[in-house]
């Protein structure tokens, strides 16, 4: 039946694709979706505030959300491996007392004690990722392990955590953001991890696609252009609306230095794609 939330969804479809919805919808109904023009209006207001030098904007630009809550913890607090990732010792004691064998006899090696590559090789069968997935980004040994394991749940945990961190810290989404340097450092850490793994993170790719239309080409310029070089390369029709169109608007109105920086980033994007696919291409076409 015509339930209220279904009517709201159909009205949204009719707003963008009226030819697809042929039924008559009521004129007045409860609003279930935010105005899609919210981010653009907030972005225009932010630019005006920045150029006029008046009071800072109190509302976030990022996808029409409210202003991020102030951080009481340090920005890099989640990039350090916690003191104990699991309560393995407590589980072992409880198991011996109650004689309940809920877990296998193999003891997991605490990742906070992982210091050398030989340790990684000796304990690779009994390692467990830390509870804070962000700490993986700054640990080369765990990045090696991440490359070997290829566990989808690991990438999924990192995807949700990284997406939230990128959204909360985006410096061009809130005027006079006090955490600009911390956000730059975080982007640099993400880029170094991508270079180590020789592949980009999906959360970072989505972040770039969402925020490039709002980007002024100035905030975190070098970090953003470096992250662009690890976007998975696809067809031109797929990349054009998300990558090339936003860059073109900045490209034709910016300085020669910015133009050269964009071209350098796109060249590195092509080089990364070629390096990642050259082995596969050789195997498919041995001649």
PDB file of C-alpha atoms in Angstrom:
ATOM      1  CA  UNK A   1       0.000   0.000   0.000  1.00  0.00           C
ATOM      2  CA  UNK A   2       0.850   3.687  -0.128  1.00  0.00           C
ATOM      3  CA  UNK A   3       2.718   3.988   3.143  1.00  0.00           C
ATOM      4  CA  UNK A   4       4.166   7.349   4.113  1.00  0.00           C
ATOM      5  CA  UNK A   5       7.832   6.380   3.861  1.00  0.00           C
ATOM      6  CA  UNK A   6       7.251   4.784   0.444  1.00  0.00           C
ATOM      7  CA  UNK A   7       5.497   7.931  -0.743  1.00  0.00           C
ATOM      8  CA  UNK A   8       8.489   9.978   0.409  1.00  0.00           C
ATOM      9  CA  UNK A   9      10.857   7.699  -1.508  1.00  0.00           C
ATOM     10  CA  UNK A  10       8.737   7.901  -4.649  1.00  0.00           C
ATOM     11  CA  UNK A  11       8.579  11.679  -4.359  1.00  0.00           C
ATOM     12  CA  UNK A  12      12.390  11.764  -4.248  1.00  0.00           C
ATOM     13  CA  UNK A  13      12.544   9.643  -7.399  1.00  0.00           C
ATOM     14  CA  UNK A  14       9.995  11.921  -9.053  1.00  0.00           C
ATOM     15  CA  UNK A  15      12.098  14.962  -8.178  1.00  0.00           C
ATOM     16  CA  UNK A  16      15.148  13.704 -10.076  1.00  0.00           C
ATOM     17  CA  UNK A  17      13.536  11.382 -12.651  1.00  0.00           C
ATOM     18  CA  UNK A  18       9.918  12.494 -13.117  1.00  0.00           C
ATOM     19  CA  UNK A  19       9.476  10.321 -16.187  1.00  0.00           C
ATOM     20  CA  UNK A  20      10.005   7.208 -14.053  1.00  0.00           C
ATOM     21  CA  UNK A  21       7.117   7.908 -11.630  1.00  0.00           C
ATOM     22  CA  UNK A  22       3.720   8.075 -13.315  1.00  0.00           C
ATOM     23  CA  UNK A  23       1.419   7.846 -10.286  1.00  0.00           C
ATOM     24  CA  UNK A  24      -0.027  10.874  -8.505  1.00  0.00           C
ATOM     25  CA  UNK A  25       1.508  11.671  -5.134  1.00  0.00           C
ATOM     26  CA  UNK A  26       0.013  13.884  -2.401  1.00  0.00           C
ATOM     27  CA  UNK A  27       1.283  17.430  -2.318  1.00  0.00           C
ATOM     28  CA  UNK A  28       1.948  17.532   1.425  1.00  0.00           C
ATOM     29  CA  UNK A  29       3.787  14.780   3.225  1.00  0.00           C
ATOM     30  CA  UNK A  30       6.345  14.354   5.971  1.00  0.00           C
ATOM     31  CA  UNK A  31       9.940  15.109   4.972  1.00  0.00           C
ATOM     32  CA  UNK A  32      12.096  11.989   5.197  1.00  0.00           C
ATOM     33  CA  UNK A  33      15.148  13.177   3.247  1.00  0.00           C
ATOM     34  CA  UNK A  34      17.331  16.229   3.631  1.00  0.00           C
ATOM     35  CA  UNK A  35      17.561  18.798   0.874  1.00  0.00           C
ATOM     36  CA  UNK A  36      20.122  17.569  -1.655  1.00  0.00           C
ATOM     37  CA  UNK A  37      21.292  21.149  -2.282  1.00  0.00           C
ATOM     38  CA  UNK A  38      22.349  21.563   1.334  1.00  0.00           C
ATOM     39  CA  UNK A  39      26.074  20.874   0.786  1.00  0.00           C
ATOM     40  CA  UNK A  40      26.241  23.317  -2.141  1.00  0.00           C
ATOM     41  CA  UNK A  41      24.474  26.104  -0.267  1.00  0.00           C
ATOM     42  CA  UNK A  42      26.700  25.579   2.753  1.00  0.00           C
ATOM     43  CA  UNK A  43      29.806  25.509   0.537  1.00  0.00           C
ATOM     44  CA  UNK A  44      28.848  28.830  -1.097  1.00  0.00           C
ATOM     45  CA  UNK A  45      28.224  30.351   2.325  1.00  0.00           C
ATOM     46  CA  UNK A  46      31.612  29.078   3.533  1.00  0.00           C
ATOM     47  CA  UNK A  47      33.420  30.702   0.587  1.00  0.00           C
ATOM     48  CA  UNK A  48      31.628  33.993   1.208  1.00  0.00           C
ATOM     49  CA  UNK A  49      32.516  33.895   4.890  1.00  0.00           C
ATOM     50  CA  UNK A  50      36.154  33.142   4.078  1.00  0.00           C
ATOM     51  CA  UNK A  51      36.465  35.909   1.489  1.00  0.00           C
ATOM     52  CA  UNK A  52      34.688  38.545   3.594  1.00  0.00           C
ATOM     53  CA  UNK A  53      36.674  37.691   6.711  1.00  0.00           C
ATOM     54  CA  UNK A  54      33.605  37.694   8.940  1.00  0.00           C
ATOM     55  CA  UNK A  55      32.695  35.319  11.741  1.00  0.00           C
ATOM     56  CA  UNK A  56      33.398  31.629  10.990  1.00  0.00           C
ATOM     57  CA  UNK A  57      30.652  29.414   9.699  1.00  0.00           C
ATOM     58  CA  UNK A  58      29.007  27.449  12.472  1.00  0.00           C
ATOM     59  CA  UNK A  59      27.487  24.776  10.282  1.00  0.00           C
ATOM     60  CA  UNK A  60      29.399  22.003   8.562  1.00  0.00           C
ATOM     61  CA  UNK A  61      29.537  21.815   4.811  1.00  0.00           C
ATOM     62  CA  UNK A  62      30.265  18.126   4.561  1.00  0.00           C
ATOM     63  CA  UNK A  63      27.176  16.518   3.057  1.00  0.00           C
ATOM     64  CA  UNK A  64      24.892  18.812   5.020  1.00  0.00           C
ATOM     65  CA  UNK A  65      25.775  17.336   8.405  1.00  0.00           C
ATOM     66  CA  UNK A  66      26.038  19.261  11.633  1.00  0.00           C
ATOM     67  CA  UNK A  67      29.356  20.568  12.905  1.00  0.00           C
ATOM     68  CA  UNK A  68      31.588  17.738  14.163  1.00  0.00           C
ATOM     69  CA  UNK A  69      31.846  17.398  17.908  1.00  0.00           C
ATOM     70  CA  UNK A  70      35.020  18.704  19.463  1.00  0.00           C
ATOM     71  CA  UNK A  71      37.657  16.064  19.957  1.00  0.00           C
ATOM     72  CA  UNK A  72      38.744  15.542  23.530  1.00  0.00           C
ATOM     73  CA  UNK A  73      41.367  13.000  22.478  1.00  0.00           C
ATOM     74  CA  UNK A  74      44.417  13.601  20.327  1.00  0.00           C
ATOM     75  CA  UNK A  75      44.012  13.103  16.598  1.00  0.00           C
ATOM     76  CA  UNK A  76      46.583  10.331  16.425  1.00  0.00           C
ATOM     77  CA  UNK A  77      45.293   8.486  19.483  1.00  0.00           C
ATOM     78  CA  UNK A  78      43.799   5.698  17.371  1.00  0.00           C
ATOM     79  CA  UNK A  79      46.957   5.224  15.303  1.00  0.00           C
ATOM     80  CA  UNK A  80      48.785   3.564  18.193  1.00  0.00           C
ATOM     81  CA  UNK A  81      48.403  -0.144  18.924  1.00  0.00           C
ATOM     82  CA  UNK A  82      46.455  -0.536  22.200  1.00  0.00           C
ATOM     83  CA  UNK A  83      48.195  -2.052  25.189  1.00  0.00           C
ATOM     84  CA  UNK A  84      46.159  -5.241  24.868  1.00  0.00           C
ATOM     85  CA  UNK A  85      44.136  -6.015  21.777  1.00  0.00           C
ATOM     86  CA  UNK A  86      42.361  -8.992  23.320  1.00  0.00           C
ATOM     87  CA  UNK A  87      41.780 -10.443  26.752  1.00  0.00           C
ATOM     88  CA  UNK A  88      43.526 -13.684  25.884  1.00  0.00           C
ATOM     89  CA  UNK A  89      45.083 -14.144  29.293  1.00  0.00           C
ATOM     90  CA  UNK A  90      41.768 -13.734  31.089  1.00  0.00           C
ATOM     91  CA  UNK A  91      40.115 -16.178  28.716  1.00  0.00           C
ATOM     92  CA  UNK A  92      42.820 -18.762  29.377  1.00  0.00           C
ATOM     93  CA  UNK A  93      42.438 -18.411  33.147  1.00  0.00           C
ATOM     94  CA  UNK A  94      38.666 -18.725  32.967  1.00  0.00           C
ATOM     95  CA  UNK A  95      38.993 -21.750  30.731  1.00  0.00           C
ATOM     96  CA  UNK A  96      41.296 -23.515  33.169  1.00  0.00           C
ATOM     97  CA  UNK A  97      39.034 -22.767  36.140  1.00  0.00           C
ATOM     98  CA  UNK A  98      35.767 -23.760  34.528  1.00  0.00           C
ATOM     99  CA  UNK A  99      37.170 -26.492  32.262  1.00  0.00           C
ATOM    100  CA  UNK A 100      35.233 -25.009  29.356  1.00  0.00           C
ATOM    101  CA  UNK A 101      37.131 -25.195  26.081  1.00  0.00           C
ATOM    102  CA  UNK A 102      35.521 -22.560  23.947  1.00  0.00           C
ATOM    103  CA  UNK A 103      38.646 -21.661  22.010  1.00  0.00           C
ATOM    104  CA  UNK A 104      41.396 -23.585  20.298  1.00  0.00           C
ATOM    105  CA  UNK A 105      44.591 -24.428  22.110  1.00  0.00           C
ATOM    106  CA  UNK A 106      46.666 -22.135  19.883  1.00  0.00           C
ATOM    107  CA  UNK A 107      47.568 -18.978  21.735  1.00  0.00           C
ATOM    108  CA  UNK A 108      47.436 -15.780  19.728  1.00  0.00           C
ATOM    109  CA  UNK A 109      50.589 -13.677  19.610  1.00  0.00           C
ATOM    110  CA  UNK A 110      49.983 -10.153  21.014  1.00  0.00           C
ATOM    111  CA  UNK A 111      50.465  -7.663  18.185  1.00  0.00           C
ATOM    112  CA  UNK A 112      51.783  -5.031  20.572  1.00  0.00           C
ATOM    113  CA  UNK A 113      54.829  -7.291  21.093  1.00  0.00           C
ATOM    114  CA  UNK A 114      55.494  -7.625  17.374  1.00  0.00           C
ATOM    115  CA  UNK A 115      58.770  -5.801  16.758  1.00  0.00           C
ATOM    116  CA  UNK A 116      60.755  -7.593  14.026  1.00  0.00           C
ATOM    117  CA  UNK A 117      60.113  -9.282  10.689  1.00  0.00           C
ATOM    118  CA  UNK A 118      61.368 -12.699  11.954  1.00  0.00           C
ATOM    119  CA  UNK A 119      58.741 -12.459  14.708  1.00  0.00           C
ATOM    120  CA  UNK A 120      56.124 -11.903  12.028  1.00  0.00           C
ATOM    121  CA  UNK A 121      57.258 -15.002  10.117  1.00  0.00           C
ATOM    122  CA  UNK A 122      57.353 -17.195  13.223  1.00  0.00           C
ATOM    123  CA  UNK A 123      53.930 -16.135  14.502  1.00  0.00           C
ATOM    124  CA  UNK A 124      52.060 -15.376  11.287  1.00  0.00           C
ATOM    125  CA  UNK A 125      49.700 -18.321  11.899  1.00  0.00           C
ATOM    126  CA  UNK A 126      48.572 -17.052  15.312  1.00  0.00           C
ATOM    127  CA  UNK A 127      48.496 -13.257  14.899  1.00  0.00           C
ATOM    128  CA  UNK A 128      45.342 -11.264  15.477  1.00  0.00           C
ATOM    129  CA  UNK A 129      44.688  -7.733  14.288  1.00  0.00           C
ATOM    130  CA  UNK A 130      44.344  -5.089  17.030  1.00  0.00           C
ATOM    131  CA  UNK A 131      40.984  -3.790  18.147  1.00  0.00           C
ATOM    132  CA  UNK A 132      41.903  -0.370  16.709  1.00  0.00           C
ATOM    133  CA  UNK A 133      42.349  -0.919  13.003  1.00  0.00           C
ATOM    134  CA  UNK A 134      43.803   2.565  12.626  1.00  0.00           C
ATOM    135  CA  UNK A 135      47.019   1.393  14.275  1.00  0.00           C
ATOM    136  CA  UNK A 136      47.682  -0.827  11.251  1.00  0.00           C
ATOM    137  CA  UNK A 137      48.408   2.229   9.086  1.00  0.00           C
ATOM    138  CA  UNK A 138      51.567   3.133  10.988  1.00  0.00           C
ATOM    139  CA  UNK A 139      52.902  -0.400  11.487  1.00  0.00           C
ATOM    140  CA  UNK A 140      54.846  -1.848   8.507  1.00  0.00           C
ATOM    141  CA  UNK A 141      54.768  -5.366   9.971  1.00  0.00           C
ATOM    142  CA  UNK A 142      50.978  -5.350  10.248  1.00  0.00           C
ATOM    143  CA  UNK A 143      50.746  -3.936   6.733  1.00  0.00           C
ATOM    144  CA  UNK A 144      52.849  -6.902   5.554  1.00  0.00           C
ATOM    145  CA  UNK A 145      50.485  -9.211   7.410  1.00  0.00           C
ATOM    146  CA  UNK A 146      47.477  -7.429   5.928  1.00  0.00           C
ATOM    147  CA  UNK A 147      48.907  -7.995   2.447  1.00  0.00           C
ATOM    148  CA  UNK A 148      49.369 -11.698   3.125  1.00  0.00           C
ATOM    149  CA  UNK A 149      46.065 -12.470   4.805  1.00  0.00           C
ATOM    150  CA  UNK A 150      43.693 -10.755   2.316  1.00  0.00           C
ATOM    151  CA  UNK A 151      40.794 -11.054   4.750  1.00  0.00           C
ATOM    152  CA  UNK A 152      37.721  -9.133   3.573  1.00  0.00           C
ATOM    153  CA  UNK A 153      36.611  -8.396   7.142  1.00  0.00           C
ATOM    154  CA  UNK A 154      39.910  -6.578   7.768  1.00  0.00           C
ATOM    155  CA  UNK A 155      39.375  -4.242   4.841  1.00  0.00           C
ATOM    156  CA  UNK A 156      35.756  -3.758   5.896  1.00  0.00           C
ATOM    157  CA  UNK A 157      36.762  -2.698   9.426  1.00  0.00           C
ATOM    158  CA  UNK A 158      39.349  -0.311   8.005  1.00  0.00           C
ATOM    159  CA  UNK A 159      36.791   1.014   5.495  1.00  0.00           C
ATOM    160  CA  UNK A 160      34.267   2.061   8.161  1.00  0.00           C
ATOM    161  CA  UNK A 161      36.879   3.509  10.514  1.00  0.00           C
ATOM    162  CA  UNK A 162      38.744   5.447   7.833  1.00  0.00           C
ATOM    163  CA  UNK A 163      35.531   6.782   6.285  1.00  0.00           C
ATOM    164  CA  UNK A 164      34.455   8.218   9.630  1.00  0.00           C
ATOM    165  CA  UNK A 165      37.865   9.762  10.306  1.00  0.00           C
ATOM    166  CA  UNK A 166      37.991  11.402   6.879  1.00  0.00           C
ATOM    167  CA  UNK A 167      34.491  12.805   7.224  1.00  0.00           C
ATOM    168  CA  UNK A 168      35.076  14.247  10.699  1.00  0.00           C
ATOM    169  CA  UNK A 169      38.416  15.833   9.875  1.00  0.00           C
ATOM    170  CA  UNK A 170      37.825  17.299   6.406  1.00  0.00           C
ATOM    171  CA  UNK A 171      39.314  20.797   6.709  1.00  0.00           C
ATOM    172  CA  UNK A 172      37.499  22.491   3.816  1.00  0.00           C
ATOM    173  CA  UNK A 173      34.105  21.414   5.161  1.00  0.00           C
ATOM    174  CA  UNK A 174      34.248  23.664   8.238  1.00  0.00           C
ATOM    175  CA  UNK A 175      35.642  27.188   8.138  1.00  0.00           C
ATOM    176  CA  UNK A 176      38.629  27.821  10.424  1.00  0.00           C
ATOM    177  CA  UNK A 177      38.944  24.159  11.358  1.00  0.00           C
ATOM    178  CA  UNK A 178      41.494  24.010  14.216  1.00  0.00           C
ATOM    179  CA  UNK A 179      42.654  20.516  13.243  1.00  0.00           C
ATOM    180  CA  UNK A 180      44.029  21.291   9.786  1.00  0.00           C
ATOM    181  CA  UNK A 181      47.596  20.205  10.517  1.00  0.00           C
ATOM    182  CA  UNK A 182      46.391  17.012  12.191  1.00  0.00           C
ATOM    183  CA  UNK A 183      44.211  16.230   9.189  1.00  0.00           C
ATOM    184  CA  UNK A 184      47.116  16.818   6.812  1.00  0.00           C
ATOM    185  CA  UNK A 185      49.232  14.430   8.858  1.00  0.00           C
ATOM    186  CA  UNK A 186      46.457  11.836   8.768  1.00  0.00           C
ATOM    187  CA  UNK A 187      46.133  12.112   4.969  1.00  0.00           C
ATOM    188  CA  UNK A 188      49.894  11.705   4.657  1.00  0.00           C
ATOM    189  CA  UNK A 189      49.740   8.554   6.812  1.00  0.00           C
ATOM    190  CA  UNK A 190      46.980   7.118   4.635  1.00  0.00           C
ATOM    191  CA  UNK A 191      48.997   7.887   1.493  1.00  0.00           C
ATOM    192  CA  UNK A 192      52.128   6.172   2.845  1.00  0.00           C
ATOM    193  CA  UNK A 193      50.068   3.084   3.723  1.00  0.00           C
ATOM    194  CA  UNK A 194      48.648   3.018   0.188  1.00  0.00           C
ATOM    195  CA  UNK A 195      52.156   3.241  -1.263  1.00  0.00           C
ATOM    196  CA  UNK A 196      53.242   0.375   0.993  1.00  0.00           C
ATOM    197  CA  UNK A 197      50.292  -1.825  -0.021  1.00  0.00           C
ATOM    198  CA  UNK A 198      50.495  -0.683  -3.660  1.00  0.00           C
ATOM    199  CA  UNK A 199      46.737  -0.143  -3.731  1.00  0.00           C
ATOM    200  CA  UNK A 200      44.264   2.517  -2.666  1.00  0.00           C
ATOM    201  CA  UNK A 201      41.671   2.294   0.092  1.00  0.00           C
ATOM    202  CA  UNK A 202      38.027   2.262  -0.972  1.00  0.00           C
ATOM    203  CA  UNK A 203      37.083   4.644   1.857  1.00  0.00           C
ATOM    204  CA  UNK A 204      39.653   7.132   0.595  1.00  0.00           C
ATOM    205  CA  UNK A 205      38.334   6.790  -2.961  1.00  0.00           C
ATOM    206  CA  UNK A 206      34.753   7.509  -1.825  1.00  0.00           C
ATOM    207  CA  UNK A 207      35.955  10.456   0.249  1.00  0.00           C
ATOM    208  CA  UNK A 208      37.649  12.022  -2.771  1.00  0.00           C
ATOM    209  CA  UNK A 209      34.616  11.526  -4.997  1.00  0.00           C
ATOM    210  CA  UNK A 210      32.319  13.148  -2.411  1.00  0.00           C
ATOM    211  CA  UNK A 211      34.504  16.110  -1.491  1.00  0.00           C
ATOM    212  CA  UNK A 212      36.267  17.065  -4.738  1.00  0.00           C
ATOM    213  CA  UNK A 213      33.181  19.047  -5.917  1.00  0.00           C
ATOM    214  CA  UNK A 214      33.460  21.070  -2.671  1.00  0.00           C
ATOM    215  CA  UNK A 215      37.253  21.374  -2.682  1.00  0.00           C
ATOM    216  CA  UNK A 216      38.759  24.817  -3.229  1.00  0.00           C
ATOM    217  CA  UNK A 217      42.015  23.449  -4.621  1.00  0.00           C
ATOM    218  CA  UNK A 218      44.012  25.000  -1.782  1.00  0.00           C
ATOM    219  CA  UNK A 219      43.362  23.107   1.492  1.00  0.00           C
ATOM    220  CA  UNK A 220      45.642  20.048   1.811  1.00  0.00           C
ATOM    221  CA  UNK A 221      46.518  20.398  -1.868  1.00  0.00           C
ATOM    222  CA  UNK A 222      49.598  18.183  -1.994  1.00  0.00           C
ATOM    223  CA  UNK A 223      48.008  15.497   0.191  1.00  0.00           C
ATOM    224  CA  UNK A 224      44.795  15.354  -1.879  1.00  0.00           C
ATOM    225  CA  UNK A 225      46.667  15.197  -5.194  1.00  0.00           C
ATOM    226  CA  UNK A 226      48.865  12.386  -3.890  1.00  0.00           C
ATOM    227  CA  UNK A 227      45.829  10.411  -2.730  1.00  0.00           C
ATOM    228  CA  UNK A 228      44.302  10.848  -6.181  1.00  0.00           C
ATOM    229  CA  UNK A 229      47.182   8.870  -7.662  1.00  0.00           C
ATOM    230  CA  UNK A 230      45.910   5.685  -5.982  1.00  0.00           C
ATOM    231  CA  UNK A 231      42.298   5.819  -7.198  1.00  0.00           C
ATOM    232  CA  UNK A 232      41.481   2.527  -8.951  1.00  0.00           C
ATOM    233  CA  UNK A 233      41.489   3.333 -12.645  1.00  0.00           C
ATOM    234  CA  UNK A 234      38.261   2.538 -14.484  1.00  0.00           C
ATOM    235  CA  UNK A 235      36.591   3.660 -17.706  1.00  0.00           C
ATOM    236  CA  UNK A 236      36.575   7.331 -18.660  1.00  0.00           C
ATOM    237  CA  UNK A 237      32.776   7.502 -18.407  1.00  0.00           C
ATOM    238  CA  UNK A 238      32.969   6.343 -14.772  1.00  0.00           C
ATOM    239  CA  UNK A 239      35.774   8.702 -13.747  1.00  0.00           C
ATOM    240  CA  UNK A 240      34.574  11.786 -15.614  1.00  0.00           C
ATOM    241  CA  UNK A 241      31.722  12.955 -13.322  1.00  0.00           C
ATOM    242  CA  UNK A 242      33.562  12.144 -10.081  1.00  0.00           C
ATOM    243  CA  UNK A 243      37.164  13.062 -10.847  1.00  0.00           C
ATOM    244  CA  UNK A 244      37.723  14.919 -14.117  1.00  0.00           C
ATOM    245  CA  UNK A 245      34.769  17.335 -14.002  1.00  0.00           C
ATOM    246  CA  UNK A 246      35.529  18.709 -10.495  1.00  0.00           C
ATOM    247  CA  UNK A 247      39.223  18.994 -11.368  1.00  0.00           C
ATOM    248  CA  UNK A 248      38.468  20.724 -14.675  1.00  0.00           C
ATOM    249  CA  UNK A 249      36.603  23.538 -12.912  1.00  0.00           C
ATOM    250  CA  UNK A 250      39.652  24.170 -10.735  1.00  0.00           C
ATOM    251  CA  UNK A 251      42.174  23.490 -13.510  1.00  0.00           C
ATOM    252  CA  UNK A 252      41.034  26.233 -15.873  1.00  0.00           C
ATOM    253  CA  UNK A 253      40.800  28.882 -13.144  1.00  0.00           C
ATOM    254  CA  UNK A 254      44.000  28.151 -11.205  1.00  0.00           C
ATOM    255  CA  UNK A 255      47.674  28.929 -11.460  1.00  0.00           C
ATOM    256  CA  UNK A 256      50.258  27.207 -13.619  1.00  0.00           C
ATOM    257  CA  UNK A 257      51.626  25.474 -10.501  1.00  0.00           C
ATOM    258  CA  UNK A 258      48.245  23.913  -9.756  1.00  0.00           C
ATOM    259  CA  UNK A 259      47.847  22.790 -13.375  1.00  0.00           C
ATOM    260  CA  UNK A 260      51.247  21.105 -13.302  1.00  0.00           C
ATOM    261  CA  UNK A 261      50.442  19.477  -9.951  1.00  0.00           C
ATOM    262  CA  UNK A 262      47.211  18.002 -11.322  1.00  0.00           C
ATOM    263  CA  UNK A 263      48.968  16.668 -14.423  1.00  0.00           C
ATOM    264  CA  UNK A 264      51.695  15.153 -12.244  1.00  0.00           C
ATOM    265  CA  UNK A 265      49.074  13.444 -10.069  1.00  0.00           C
ATOM    266  CA  UNK A 266      47.268  12.003 -13.098  1.00  0.00           C
ATOM    267  CA  UNK A 267      50.594  10.791 -14.486  1.00  0.00           C
ATOM    268  CA  UNK A 268      51.312   8.986 -11.208  1.00  0.00           C
ATOM    269  CA  UNK A 269      47.781   7.546 -11.321  1.00  0.00           C
ATOM    270  CA  UNK A 270      48.534   6.033 -14.714  1.00  0.00           C
ATOM    271  CA  UNK A 271      51.940   4.760 -13.569  1.00  0.00           C
ATOM    272  CA  UNK A 272      50.421   3.078 -10.503  1.00  0.00           C
ATOM    273  CA  UNK A 273      47.775   1.440 -12.630  1.00  0.00           C
ATOM    274  CA  UNK A 274      50.377   0.157 -15.091  1.00  0.00           C
ATOM    275  CA  UNK A 275      52.624  -1.179 -12.330  1.00  0.00           C
ATOM    276  CA  UNK A 276      49.742  -3.020 -10.665  1.00  0.00           C
ATOM    277  CA  UNK A 277      48.545  -4.597 -13.895  1.00  0.00           C
ATOM    278  CA  UNK A 278      51.747  -5.280 -15.826  1.00  0.00           C
ATOM    279  CA  UNK A 279      52.161  -8.782 -14.369  1.00  0.00           C
ATOM    280  CA  UNK A 280      48.590  -9.701 -15.113  1.00  0.00           C
ATOM    281  CA  UNK A 281      48.923  -8.324 -18.652  1.00  0.00           C
ATOM    282  CA  UNK A 282      52.108 -10.339 -19.240  1.00  0.00           C
ATOM    283  CA  UNK A 283      50.423 -13.534 -18.087  1.00  0.00           C
ATOM    284  CA  UNK A 284      47.424 -12.969 -20.332  1.00  0.00           C
ATOM    285  CA  UNK A 285      49.463 -11.986 -23.405  1.00  0.00           C
ATOM    286  CA  UNK A 286      52.757 -13.912 -23.257  1.00  0.00           C
ATOM    287  CA  UNK A 287      53.593 -13.013 -26.821  1.00  0.00           C
TER     288      UNK A 287
END
